[in-house]
mmCIF file of C-alpha atoms in Angstrom:
data_model
loop_
_atom_site.group_PDB
_atom_site.id
_atom_site.type_symbol
_atom_site.label_atom_id
_atom_site.label_comp_id
_atom_site.label_asym_id
_atom_site.label_seq_id
_atom_site.Cartn_x
_atom_site.Cartn_y
_atom_site.Cartn_z
ATOM 1 C CA ASN E 91 218.409 310.670 85.063
ATOM 2 C CA ALA E 92 220.680 307.634 84.873
ATOM 3 C CA GLY E 93 217.929 304.974 84.835
ATOM 4 C CA VAL E 94 219.528 301.576 84.244
ATOM 5 C CA THR E 95 223.286 301.565 83.788
ATOM 6 C CA GLN E 96 225.360 298.605 82.647
ATOM 7 C CA THR E 97 229.120 298.205 82.878
ATOM 8 C CA PRO E 98 231.148 297.373 80.927
ATOM 9 C CA LYS E 99 229.599 298.207 77.563
ATOM 10 C CA PHE E 100 232.093 296.180 75.568
ATOM 11 C CA ARG E 101 234.336 293.300 76.543
ATOM 12 C CA VAL E 102 236.346 290.600 74.807
ATOM 13 C CA LEU E 103 237.062 287.474 76.825
ATOM 14 C CA LYS E 104 239.114 284.389 76.190
ATOM 15 C CA THR E 105 237.455 281.013 76.584
ATOM 16 C CA GLY E 106 237.596 279.943 80.212
ATOM 17 C CA GLN E 107 237.990 283.429 81.652
ATOM 18 C CA SER E 108 235.536 284.802 84.157
ATOM 19 C CA MET E 109 233.887 288.173 84.346
ATOM 20 C CA THR E 110 231.062 290.059 86.002
ATOM 21 C CA LEU E 111 228.583 292.420 84.400
ATOM 22 C CA LEU E 112 227.216 295.068 86.712
ATOM 23 C CA CYS E 113 223.751 296.540 86.457
ATOM 24 C CA ALA E 114 222.736 299.533 88.551
ATOM 25 C CA GLN E 115 219.364 301.256 88.693
ATOM 26 C CA ASP E 116 218.471 304.441 90.503
ATOM 27 C CA MET E 117 214.682 304.148 90.278
ATOM 28 C CA ASN E 118 214.164 302.143 93.497
ATOM 29 C CA HIS E 119 212.819 299.246 91.440
ATOM 30 C CA GLU E 120 212.163 295.920 93.121
ATOM 31 C CA TYR E 121 212.489 293.698 90.071
ATOM 32 C CA MET E 122 215.628 293.319 87.995
ATOM 33 C CA TYR E 123 216.428 291.125 85.014
ATOM 34 C CA TRP E 124 219.264 289.917 82.850
ATOM 35 C CA TYR E 125 218.555 289.052 79.208
ATOM 36 C CA ARG E 126 220.751 287.991 76.340
ATOM 37 C CA GLN E 127 220.119 288.828 72.708
ATOM 38 C CA ASP E 128 221.800 286.883 69.939
ATOM 39 C CA PRO E 129 222.034 288.318 66.400
ATOM 40 C CA GLY E 130 218.653 288.653 64.723
ATOM 41 C CA MET E 131 216.848 287.151 67.680
ATOM 42 C CA GLY E 132 214.675 288.210 70.542
ATOM 43 C CA LEU E 133 215.624 288.564 74.175
ATOM 44 C CA ARG E 134 215.950 285.478 76.328
ATOM 45 C CA LEU E 135 215.706 285.724 80.087
ATOM 46 C CA ILE E 136 218.788 284.461 81.935
ATOM 47 C CA HIS E 137 218.036 285.240 85.586
ATOM 48 C CA TYR E 138 215.864 287.667 87.446
ATOM 49 C CA SER E 139 215.291 289.015 90.936
ATOM 50 C CA VAL E 140 212.123 290.157 92.663
ATOM 51 C CA GLY E 141 213.924 291.868 95.517
ATOM 52 C CA GLU E 142 217.148 292.329 97.415
ATOM 53 C CA GLY E 143 218.679 288.996 98.322
ATOM 54 C CA THR E 144 216.496 286.970 95.941
ATOM 55 C CA THR E 145 217.273 285.502 92.533
ATOM 56 C CA ALA E 146 215.548 283.056 90.201
ATOM 57 C CA LYS E 147 216.326 281.227 86.965
ATOM 58 C CA GLY E 148 214.920 282.332 83.655
ATOM 59 C CA GLU E 149 214.847 280.575 80.281
ATOM 60 C CA VAL E 150 218.597 280.160 79.729
ATOM 61 C CA PRO E 151 220.379 280.193 83.133
ATOM 62 C CA ASP E 152 223.140 277.631 82.479
ATOM 63 C CA GLY E 153 226.657 279.027 82.617
ATOM 64 C CA TYR E 154 225.614 282.161 84.516
ATOM 65 C CA ASN E 155 225.284 283.161 88.139
ATOM 66 C CA VAL E 156 223.723 286.268 89.633
ATOM 67 C CA SER E 157 223.622 288.138 92.894
ATOM 68 C CA ARG E 158 221.409 290.896 94.297
ATOM 69 C CA LEU E 159 223.126 291.978 97.481
ATOM 70 C CA LYS E 160 221.833 295.541 97.193
ATOM 71 C CA LYS E 161 218.467 296.607 95.857
ATOM 72 C CA GLN E 162 219.978 298.875 93.248
ATOM 73 C CA ASN E 163 222.515 296.392 91.864
ATOM 74 C CA PHE E 164 222.174 293.123 89.963
ATOM 75 C CA LEU E 165 225.364 291.314 89.007
ATOM 76 C CA LEU E 166 225.685 288.723 86.247
ATOM 77 C CA GLY E 167 228.690 286.430 86.435
ATOM 78 C CA LEU E 168 230.280 284.148 83.886
ATOM 79 C CA GLU E 169 232.538 281.730 85.755
ATOM 80 C CA SER E 170 234.119 280.087 82.694
ATOM 81 C CA ALA E 171 233.232 281.894 79.507
ATOM 82 C CA ALA E 172 232.422 279.927 76.353
ATOM 83 C CA PRO E 173 232.097 281.142 72.743
ATOM 84 C CA SER E 174 228.382 280.305 72.928
ATOM 85 C CA GLN E 175 228.056 283.127 75.451
ATOM 86 C CA THR E 176 229.018 285.712 72.851
ATOM 87 C CA SER E 177 225.986 287.948 72.868
ATOM 88 C CA VAL E 178 224.549 291.302 73.798
ATOM 89 C CA TYR E 179 223.431 291.374 77.406
ATOM 90 C CA PHE E 180 220.635 293.623 78.581
ATOM 91 C CA CYS E 181 219.785 294.454 82.130
ATOM 92 C CA ALA E 182 216.292 295.685 82.942
ATOM 93 C CA SER E 183 214.295 296.728 85.960
ATOM 94 C CA SER E 184 210.698 297.398 86.929
ATOM 95 C CA TYR E 185 208.923 298.792 89.964
ATOM 96 C CA GLY E 186 206.847 295.654 90.364
ATOM 97 C CA GLY E 187 205.054 292.996 88.416
ATOM 98 C CA ALA E 188 201.828 292.994 86.423
ATOM 99 C CA GLY E 189 201.547 296.107 84.261
ATOM 100 C CA ASN E 190 204.666 297.845 85.410
ATOM 101 C CA THR E 191 206.863 298.817 82.503
ATOM 102 C CA ILE E 192 210.356 297.417 82.440
ATOM 103 C CA TYR E 193 213.206 299.767 81.663
ATOM 104 C CA PHE E 194 216.298 298.576 79.878
ATOM 105 C CA GLY E 195 219.945 299.450 80.037
ATOM 106 C CA GLU E 196 221.859 300.184 76.853
ATOM 107 C CA GLY E 197 223.325 296.704 76.555
ATOM 108 C CA SER E 198 226.737 295.116 77.020
ATOM 109 C CA TRP E 199 228.470 293.591 74.018
ATOM 110 C CA LEU E 200 230.421 290.496 75.061
ATOM 111 C CA THR E 201 232.630 288.485 72.718
ATOM 112 C CA VAL E 202 234.239 285.228 73.825
ATOM 113 C CA VAL E 203 237.096 284.068 71.616
ATOM 114 C CA ALA B 22 206.925 275.843 74.612
ATOM 115 C CA GLN B 23 206.903 279.034 72.606
ATOM 116 C CA LYS B 24 204.747 281.493 74.476
ATOM 117 C CA ILE B 25 205.110 284.533 72.248
ATOM 118 C CA THR B 26 205.040 284.144 68.485
ATOM 119 C CA GLN B 27 205.847 286.819 65.956
ATOM 120 C CA THR B 28 205.399 285.283 62.518
ATOM 121 C CA GLN B 29 206.742 288.170 60.427
ATOM 122 C CA PRO B 30 210.550 288.197 60.443
ATOM 123 C CA GLY B 31 210.580 291.292 58.248
ATOM 124 C CA MET B 32 208.223 293.810 56.692
ATOM 125 C CA PHE B 33 208.533 296.628 54.190
ATOM 126 C CA VAL B 34 206.008 299.455 54.279
ATOM 127 C CA GLN B 35 205.671 302.682 52.346
ATOM 128 C CA GLU B 36 206.048 305.861 54.363
ATOM 129 C CA LYS B 37 202.751 307.286 55.683
ATOM 130 C CA GLU B 38 200.972 303.953 55.391
ATOM 131 C CA ALA B 39 199.624 302.126 58.416
ATOM 132 C CA VAL B 40 201.295 298.886 59.432
ATOM 133 C CA THR B 41 200.226 295.977 61.602
ATOM 134 C CA LEU B 42 202.773 293.802 63.364
ATOM 135 C CA ASP B 43 201.441 290.441 64.464
ATOM 136 C CA CYS B 44 201.831 288.844 67.870
ATOM 137 C CA THR B 45 200.150 285.757 69.263
ATOM 138 C CA TYR B 46 200.649 284.402 72.742
ATOM 139 C CA ASP B 47 199.928 281.324 74.760
ATOM 140 C CA THR B 48 199.000 281.298 78.416
ATOM 141 C CA SER B 49 196.567 279.573 80.734
ATOM 142 C CA ASP B 50 196.797 282.319 83.340
ATOM 143 C CA PRO B 51 193.778 284.649 83.223
ATOM 144 C CA SER B 52 195.957 287.517 84.410
ATOM 145 C CA TYR B 53 198.689 288.689 82.102
ATOM 146 C CA GLY B 54 200.093 291.744 80.409
ATOM 147 C CA LEU B 55 201.353 292.324 76.915
ATOM 148 C CA PHE B 56 204.064 294.791 75.932
ATOM 149 C CA TRP B 57 205.554 296.082 72.714
ATOM 150 C CA TYR B 58 209.108 297.364 72.504
ATOM 151 C CA LYS B 59 211.009 299.034 69.684
ATOM 152 C CA GLN B 60 214.709 298.420 69.129
ATOM 153 C CA PRO B 61 216.305 300.804 66.624
ATOM 154 C CA SER B 62 219.659 300.057 65.039
ATOM 155 C CA SER B 63 221.385 301.815 67.942
ATOM 156 C CA GLY B 64 220.316 298.879 70.115
ATOM 157 C CA GLU B 65 218.339 300.396 72.969
ATOM 158 C CA MET B 66 214.967 298.950 73.947
ATOM 159 C CA ILE B 67 212.156 301.506 73.897
ATOM 160 C CA PHE B 68 208.800 300.794 75.558
ATOM 161 C CA LEU B 69 205.858 301.547 73.267
ATOM 162 C CA ILE B 70 202.589 300.272 74.685
ATOM 163 C CA TYR B 71 201.018 297.972 77.285
ATOM 164 C CA GLN B 72 197.767 295.984 77.382
ATOM 165 C CA GLY B 73 196.469 294.198 80.451
ATOM 166 C CA SER B 74 194.354 291.082 80.100
ATOM 167 C CA TYR B 75 191.494 292.665 82.020
ATOM 168 C CA ASP B 76 191.584 295.957 80.176
ATOM 169 C CA GLN B 77 188.271 296.575 78.475
ATOM 170 C CA GLN B 78 189.609 298.836 75.776
ATOM 171 C CA ASN B 79 192.485 298.498 73.377
ATOM 172 C CA ALA B 80 195.525 300.452 74.454
ATOM 173 C CA THR B 81 196.619 303.490 72.460
ATOM 174 C CA GLU B 82 199.714 305.687 72.713
ATOM 175 C CA GLY B 83 199.956 308.364 70.073
ATOM 176 C CA ARG B 84 200.447 306.653 66.699
ATOM 177 C CA TYR B 85 200.605 303.249 68.363
ATOM 178 C CA SER B 86 197.591 301.140 69.147
ATOM 179 C CA LEU B 87 197.226 297.550 70.230
ATOM 180 C CA ASN B 88 194.601 295.392 68.536
ATOM 181 C CA PHE B 89 193.855 293.046 71.426
ATOM 182 C CA GLN B 90 191.770 289.981 70.542
ATOM 183 C CA LYS B 91 191.637 287.956 73.730
ATOM 184 C CA ALA B 92 189.771 284.947 72.358
ATOM 185 C CA ARG B 93 192.297 284.601 69.547
ATOM 186 C CA LYS B 94 195.192 285.307 71.924
ATOM 187 C CA SER B 95 196.562 287.972 69.655
ATOM 188 C CA ALA B 96 197.971 291.396 70.454
ATOM 189 C CA ASN B 97 198.901 293.068 67.203
ATOM 190 C CA LEU B 98 200.645 296.427 67.159
ATOM 191 C CA VAL B 99 199.250 298.987 64.742
ATOM 192 C CA ILE B 100 201.365 301.976 63.733
ATOM 193 C CA SER B 101 199.432 304.656 61.939
ATOM 194 C CA ALA B 102 200.994 307.024 59.395
ATOM 195 C CA SER B 103 204.398 305.327 59.439
ATOM 196 C CA GLN B 104 207.546 307.437 59.430
ATOM 197 C CA LEU B 105 211.110 306.714 58.370
ATOM 198 C CA GLY B 106 212.090 306.751 62.028
ATOM 199 C CA ASP B 107 209.815 303.782 62.653
ATOM 200 C CA SER B 108 212.315 301.502 60.923
ATOM 201 C CA ALA B 109 213.472 299.168 63.689
ATOM 202 C CA MET B 110 213.014 295.768 65.284
ATOM 203 C CA TYR B 111 209.767 295.387 67.193
ATOM 204 C CA PHE B 112 209.312 292.916 70.003
ATOM 205 C CA CYS B 113 206.154 291.637 71.611
ATOM 206 C CA ALA B 114 206.456 290.486 75.221
ATOM 207 C CA MET B 115 204.229 288.945 77.874
ATOM 208 C CA ARG B 116 204.160 288.890 81.637
ATOM 209 C CA GLU B 117 201.937 286.304 83.343
ATOM 210 C CA GLY B 118 200.390 286.360 86.786
ATOM 211 C CA ARG B 119 199.630 289.051 89.329
ATOM 212 C CA GLY B 120 201.598 290.789 92.045
ATOM 213 C CA SER B 121 204.936 289.263 92.962
ATOM 214 C CA SER B 122 204.246 286.187 90.828
ATOM 215 C CA ALA B 123 204.125 288.414 87.741
ATOM 216 C CA SER B 124 207.857 288.605 87.537
ATOM 217 C CA LYS B 125 209.086 286.985 84.329
ATOM 218 C CA ILE B 126 208.701 288.784 81.042
ATOM 219 C CA ILE B 127 209.143 286.658 77.942
ATOM 220 C CA PHE B 128 209.864 288.119 74.498
ATOM 221 C CA GLY B 129 209.014 287.062 70.966
ATOM 222 C CA SER B 130 211.648 286.763 68.243
ATOM 223 C CA GLY B 131 210.824 290.148 66.769
ATOM 224 C CA THR B 132 209.810 291.721 63.467
ATOM 225 C CA ARG B 133 212.146 293.943 61.500
ATOM 226 C CA LEU B 134 210.161 296.833 60.053
ATOM 227 C CA SER B 135 211.603 298.868 57.207
ATOM 228 C CA ILE B 136 209.879 302.039 56.034
ATOM 229 C CA ARG B 137 210.392 303.010 52.399
ATOM 230 C CA PRO B 138 210.422 306.741 51.485
#
């Protein structure tokens, strides 16, 4: 079972470049999330989606955009990358809210130089 | 405002001993859920245990149990008979609300657990 798949897994960007991280889930989950994790720290919520065509801001949304055109995909975009966006990015999904467990992808390591 | 607080940045425990990882939370919503995740050095996030705010009993999953003290707003993770493979970062997380409003999940800063042989 694929679960939650993130691409790419590693990327080095120059300051000012743009890129898109793709998250795909094959579990028919309604909710999807993008988190970032900086060294030695917890996960901070960037954006999330409660269904196809919907998105909402999390704790640290500035500098990122997202889209959920298809239920199974959640895209995270960096329009003009900055060194402060160097981080590990995790995508996650869950069937619904409340007690539903969220399942994580393996992470995407992004370095902005 | 910090909603999930993990006050132990790091802990060392002898193998086979029990260990308690602390987590306190802050919410005014009567409906919420608390999660614990394990992140080994390989980086993946592994779900361990869940406790709902209306659950009458403390959650247990194998060697993991959650010491849920609602009045104190604490949800400590207890690992019994620790093993070397338990060495990892552990994160406490909370989801507030019910149904479609229970969408955001917020994480604490984590505790790094190291098991000594």
